[in-house]
Amino acid sequence: EDQVTQSPEALRLQEGESSSLNCSYTVSGLRGLFWYRQDPGKGPEFLFTLYSAGEEKEKERLKATLTKKESFLHITAPKPEDSATYLCAVQAKAGGTSYGKLTFGQGTILTVHP
Amino acid sequence: DAGITQSPRHKVTETGTPVTLRCHQTENHRYMYWYRQDPGHGLRLIHYSYGVKDTDKGEVSDGYSVSRSKTEDFLLTLESATSSQTSVYFCAISATGLAGGPGNIQYFGAGTRLSVL
């Protein structure tokens, strides 16, 4: 069974204090790993997709990396507006289905204080 | 919200009553999904659709049914609501399922907060 574990559950940072969020996964053949951002009362917002180990993607202060067992979301010099819940999800290769099931972790709640 | 509208945004209902949630998309995407989000469980797939009148169950489908009569609309029905179905419900869409490239990215609506008393 596919499994995704995110750590820490919550992270408090001072503005400008860089850190990383972790997403560990087990999946029967990784098709893609997805990072989403979710603000309170809103739906998840897509950030990145990573497809193979060694791949990296960046967007503003965020950088996502992927190994064969985990992904990191690095946040450089965060600002208060980066405060949100960050969700990680994996999509397995076809296993009799074609709909692209996503298995989500429970998320990391990031709070950045000014 | 990537051309996705969920309605209603909030609903309070009583145990035993039927409830229908609507997801409407303007992207003409083939795949549509219903998830529920609960503390401690993350997002879990209820049902999905891979075309008009083509639907299938997800991991938490008991007590829910769906219908898709048009590409743009995907309805989630709770035939007889129970307190365990109090949750936030999200609709998502994607252009493809497992095909490569950005087409398999799922985009989410703003959610419906449902309370069953």
Tab-separated table of C-alpha atoms in Angstrom:
chain	number	residue	atom	x	y	z
A	1	GLU	CA	0.000	0.000	0.000
A	2	ASP	CA	1.268	3.444	-0.916
A	3	GLN	CA	2.183	5.576	2.072
A	4	VAL	CA	3.257	9.187	2.583
A	5	THR	CA	4.599	10.628	5.842
A	6	GLN	CA	5.330	14.302	6.270
A	7	SER	CA	7.462	15.851	8.974
A	8	PRO	CA	7.394	17.895	11.040
A	9	GLU	CA	3.662	18.212	11.634
A	10	ALA	CA	4.138	21.890	12.419
A	11	LEU	CA	7.049	24.267	11.943
A	12	ARG	CA	7.445	27.780	13.265
A	13	LEU	CA	10.077	30.011	11.694
A	14	GLN	CA	11.180	33.571	12.024
A	15	GLU	CA	11.085	35.623	8.868
A	16	GLY	CA	14.302	34.966	6.955
A	17	GLU	CA	15.039	31.679	8.776
A	18	SER	CA	15.497	29.015	6.106
A	19	SER	CA	14.369	25.428	6.708
A	20	SER	CA	13.142	22.257	5.035
A	21	LEU	CA	10.014	20.124	5.095
A	22	ASN	CA	10.270	16.378	4.607
A	23	CYS	CA	8.060	13.960	2.709
A	24	SER	CA	8.932	10.279	3.026
A	25	TYR	CA	7.124	7.845	0.790
A	26	THR	CA	6.722	4.203	-0.109
A	27	VAL	CA	5.047	3.456	-3.401
A	28	SER	CA	4.918	0.591	-5.864
A	29	GLY	CA	6.718	2.432	-8.630
A	30	LEU	CA	6.689	6.209	-8.445
A	31	ARG	CA	4.969	7.978	-11.313
A	32	GLY	CA	5.176	11.449	-9.769
A	33	LEU	CA	5.479	13.314	-6.489
A	34	PHE	CA	3.403	16.430	-6.017
A	35	TRP	CA	3.674	19.372	-3.634
A	36	TYR	CA	0.664	21.542	-2.864
A	37	ARG	CA	0.143	24.584	-0.690
A	38	GLN	CA	-3.128	24.993	1.204
A	39	ASP	CA	-4.277	28.187	2.882
A	40	PRO	CA	-6.986	28.082	5.587
A	41	GLY	CA	-10.455	27.704	4.089
A	42	LYS	CA	-9.129	27.110	0.577
A	43	GLY	CA	-8.357	24.201	-1.685
A	44	PRO	CA	-4.845	22.857	-2.280
A	45	GLU	CA	-2.839	24.902	-4.763
A	46	PHE	CA	-0.398	23.061	-7.004
A	47	LEU	CA	3.279	23.926	-6.555
A	48	PHE	CA	5.534	21.278	-8.102
A	49	THR	CA	5.671	17.856	-9.704
A	50	LEU	CA	8.829	15.748	-9.533
A	51	TYR	CA	9.154	12.597	-11.594
A	52	SER	CA	12.573	11.076	-10.986
A	53	ALA	CA	15.254	10.924	-8.316
A	54	GLY	CA	17.676	13.816	-8.557
A	55	GLU	CA	15.125	16.167	-10.042
A	56	GLU	CA	14.795	19.660	-8.563
A	57	LYS	CA	12.305	22.459	-9.162
A	58	GLU	CA	12.211	26.017	-7.880
A	59	LYS	CA	9.614	28.708	-7.510
A	60	GLU	CA	10.466	31.947	-5.761
A	61	ARG	CA	11.621	30.997	-2.227
A	62	LEU	CA	10.671	27.322	-2.607
A	63	LYS	CA	12.784	24.492	-3.958
A	64	ALA	CA	11.642	20.886	-4.157
A	65	THR	CA	14.026	17.948	-4.435
A	66	LEU	CA	13.450	14.214	-4.860
A	67	THR	CA	15.320	11.049	-3.896
A	68	LYS	CA	14.173	7.455	-4.193
A	69	LYS	CA	12.625	7.523	-0.729
A	70	GLU	CA	11.848	11.122	0.125
A	71	SER	CA	11.318	14.648	-1.058
A	72	PHE	CA	12.290	17.902	0.565
A	73	LEU	CA	10.679	21.280	0.236
A	74	HIS	CA	13.332	23.861	1.035
A	75	ILE	CA	12.177	27.317	2.022
A	76	THR	CA	14.802	30.023	1.718
A	77	ALA	CA	14.413	33.283	3.646
A	78	PRO	CA	10.687	32.743	4.233
A	79	LYS	CA	8.204	35.567	4.596
A	80	PRO	CA	4.982	35.630	6.617
A	81	GLU	CA	2.993	35.126	3.412
A	82	ASP	CA	4.611	31.694	3.082
A	83	SER	CA	2.601	30.574	6.098
A	84	ALA	CA	0.325	27.731	4.985
A	85	THR	CA	-0.074	23.971	5.133
A	86	TYR	CA	2.167	22.174	2.660
A	87	LEU	CA	0.897	18.858	1.324
A	88	CYS	CA	2.868	16.111	-0.374
A	89	ALA	CA	1.267	13.427	-2.540
A	90	VAL	CA	2.530	10.508	-4.607
A	91	GLN	CA	1.142	8.935	-7.721
A	92	ALA	CA	2.019	5.328	-8.444
A	93	LYS	CA	2.562	3.803	-11.838
A	94	ALA	CA	-0.362	1.971	-13.375
A	95	GLY	CA	-1.571	-0.893	-11.253
A	96	GLY	CA	-4.758	-1.801	-12.997
A	97	THR	CA	-6.110	1.744	-12.829
A	98	SER	CA	-5.629	4.681	-15.126
A	99	TYR	CA	-7.022	7.489	-13.057
A	100	GLY	CA	-3.810	8.573	-11.401
A	101	LYS	CA	-4.650	8.043	-7.770
A	102	LEU	CA	-2.913	10.468	-5.431
A	103	THR	CA	-1.946	9.352	-1.931
A	104	PHE	CA	-1.543	12.360	0.339
A	105	GLY	CA	0.443	12.930	3.495
A	106	GLN	CA	-1.152	14.770	6.384
A	107	GLY	CA	0.722	17.973	5.716
A	108	THR	CA	3.115	20.314	7.501
A	109	ILE	CA	1.682	23.497	8.984
A	110	LEU	CA	4.227	26.257	8.433
A	111	THR	CA	4.017	29.507	10.380
A	112	VAL	CA	6.441	32.312	9.609
A	113	HIS	CA	6.607	35.089	12.181
A	114	PRO	CA	7.645	38.624	11.181
B	1	ASP	CA	-9.199	27.848	-8.614
B	2	ALA	CA	-8.391	26.566	-12.113
B	3	GLY	CA	-11.927	27.034	-13.462
B	4	ILE	CA	-13.550	24.876	-10.779
B	5	THR	CA	-16.641	25.939	-8.882
B	6	GLN	CA	-17.989	23.981	-5.957
B	7	SER	CA	-21.456	24.571	-4.563
B	8	PRO	CA	-22.611	25.091	-1.959
B	9	ARG	CA	-19.540	26.344	-0.100
B	10	HIS	CA	-21.084	25.643	3.278
B	11	LYS	CA	-23.947	23.394	4.289
B	12	VAL	CA	-25.478	22.285	7.544
B	13	THR	CA	-27.860	19.367	7.429
B	14	GLU	CA	-29.451	16.810	9.697
B	15	THR	CA	-28.683	13.125	10.010
B	16	GLY	CA	-30.653	11.040	7.557
B	17	THR	CA	-31.264	13.731	4.963
B	18	PRO	CA	-29.961	13.480	1.397
B	19	VAL	CA	-27.290	15.960	0.327
B	20	THR	CA	-25.873	16.719	-3.117
B	21	LEU	CA	-22.670	18.624	-3.710
B	22	ARG	CA	-21.860	20.005	-7.118
B	23	CYS	CA	-18.572	20.485	-8.922
B	24	HIS	CA	-18.530	22.492	-12.126
B	25	GLN	CA	-15.472	22.951	-14.348
B	26	THR	CA	-14.830	25.158	-17.335
B	27	GLU	CA	-11.578	23.442	-18.445
B	28	ASN	CA	-13.173	20.578	-20.373
B	29	HIS	CA	-10.926	18.143	-18.461
B	30	ARG	CA	-11.705	14.451	-18.699
B	31	TYR	CA	-10.929	13.418	-15.136
B	32	MET	CA	-12.800	14.651	-12.085
B	33	TYR	CA	-12.390	13.596	-8.469
B	34	TRP	CA	-14.115	13.974	-5.130
B	35	TYR	CA	-11.998	14.003	-1.954
B	36	ARG	CA	-12.753	14.526	1.680
B	37	GLN	CA	-10.317	16.155	4.105
B	38	ASP	CA	-10.382	15.367	7.794
B	39	PRO	CA	-7.932	16.140	10.593
B	40	GLY	CA	-5.550	13.244	11.051
B	41	HIS	CA	-6.441	11.643	7.724
B	42	GLY	CA	-5.372	14.098	5.090
B	43	LEU	CA	-7.110	14.054	1.734
B	44	ARG	CA	-8.826	10.800	0.790
B	45	LEU	CA	-10.401	9.922	-2.540
B	46	ILE	CA	-14.137	9.169	-2.485
B	47	HIS	CA	-15.012	8.660	-6.160
B	48	TYR	CA	-13.610	9.700	-9.496
B	49	SER	CA	-14.793	9.998	-13.084
B	50	TYR	CA	-12.854	9.368	-16.282
B	51	GLY	CA	-15.553	10.566	-18.643
B	52	VAL	CA	-19.264	11.231	-19.016
B	53	LYS	CA	-21.155	8.454	-17.225
B	54	ASP	CA	-17.837	6.741	-16.392
B	55	THR	CA	-17.213	6.685	-12.665
B	56	ASP	CA	-15.509	4.444	-10.145
B	57	LYS	CA	-14.922	4.133	-6.422
B	58	GLY	CA	-12.042	5.547	-4.421
B	59	GLU	CA	-10.823	4.439	-1.022
B	60	VAL	CA	-13.685	5.848	1.105
B	61	SER	CA	-16.745	5.432	-1.120
B	62	ASP	CA	-19.209	3.842	1.331
B	63	GLY	CA	-22.262	6.073	1.805
B	64	TYR	CA	-21.540	8.155	-1.292
B	65	SER	CA	-22.673	8.030	-4.892
B	66	VAL	CA	-21.705	10.152	-7.875
B	67	SER	CA	-22.995	11.065	-11.275
B	68	ARG	CA	-21.561	12.757	-14.311
B	69	SER	CA	-24.034	13.461	-17.108
B	70	LYS	CA	-21.988	16.272	-18.667
B	71	THR	CA	-18.252	16.808	-18.997
B	72	GLU	CA	-18.402	19.929	-16.878
B	73	ASP	CA	-20.445	18.658	-13.922
B	74	PHE	CA	-19.653	16.025	-11.296
B	75	LEU	CA	-22.167	15.507	-8.503
B	76	LEU	CA	-21.525	13.875	-5.132
B	77	THR	CA	-24.578	12.577	-3.266
B	78	LEU	CA	-24.880	11.483	0.321
B	79	GLU	CA	-28.054	9.411	0.199
B	80	SER	CA	-28.629	9.566	3.950
B	81	ALA	CA	-26.131	11.818	5.689
B	82	THR	CA	-24.442	10.646	8.890
B	83	SER	CA	-22.363	12.571	11.417
B	84	SER	CA	-19.246	10.710	10.219
B	85	GLN	CA	-19.660	12.472	6.878
B	86	THR	CA	-19.066	15.870	8.473
B	87	SER	CA	-15.999	16.992	6.560
B	88	VAL	CA	-14.592	19.357	3.985
B	89	TYR	CA	-15.175	18.066	0.469
B	90	PHE	CA	-12.917	18.971	-2.430
B	91	CYS	CA	-13.390	18.473	-6.110
B	92	ALA	CA	-10.347	18.131	-8.345
B	93	ILE	CA	-9.823	17.910	-12.099
B	94	SER	CA	-7.054	16.733	-14.370
B	95	ALA	CA	-6.621	16.571	-18.113
B	96	THR	CA	-5.255	13.037	-18.015
B	97	GLY	CA	-4.849	10.205	-15.542
B	98	LEU	CA	-1.429	8.620	-15.623
B	99	ALA	CA	-0.178	10.069	-18.880
B	100	GLY	CA	3.112	11.865	-18.698
B	101	GLY	CA	3.684	15.565	-18.493
B	102	PRO	CA	1.619	18.214	-16.772
B	103	GLY	CA	-1.682	16.701	-17.834
B	104	ASN	CA	-1.874	14.474	-14.789
B	105	ILE	CA	-1.672	17.354	-12.345
B	106	GLN	CA	-4.832	17.578	-10.269
B	107	TYR	CA	-6.235	21.045	-9.634
B	108	PHE	CA	-8.574	21.594	-6.727
B	109	GLY	CA	-11.664	23.651	-6.081
B	110	ALA	CA	-12.226	25.791	-3.010
B	111	GLY	CA	-14.128	23.101	-1.116
B	112	THR	CA	-17.499	22.581	0.543
B	113	ARG	CA	-17.686	22.502	4.315
B	114	LEU	CA	-20.438	20.080	5.322
B	115	SER	CA	-21.749	19.672	8.852
B	116	VAL	CA	-24.145	16.825	9.628
B	117	LEU	CA	-25.911	17.332	12.954
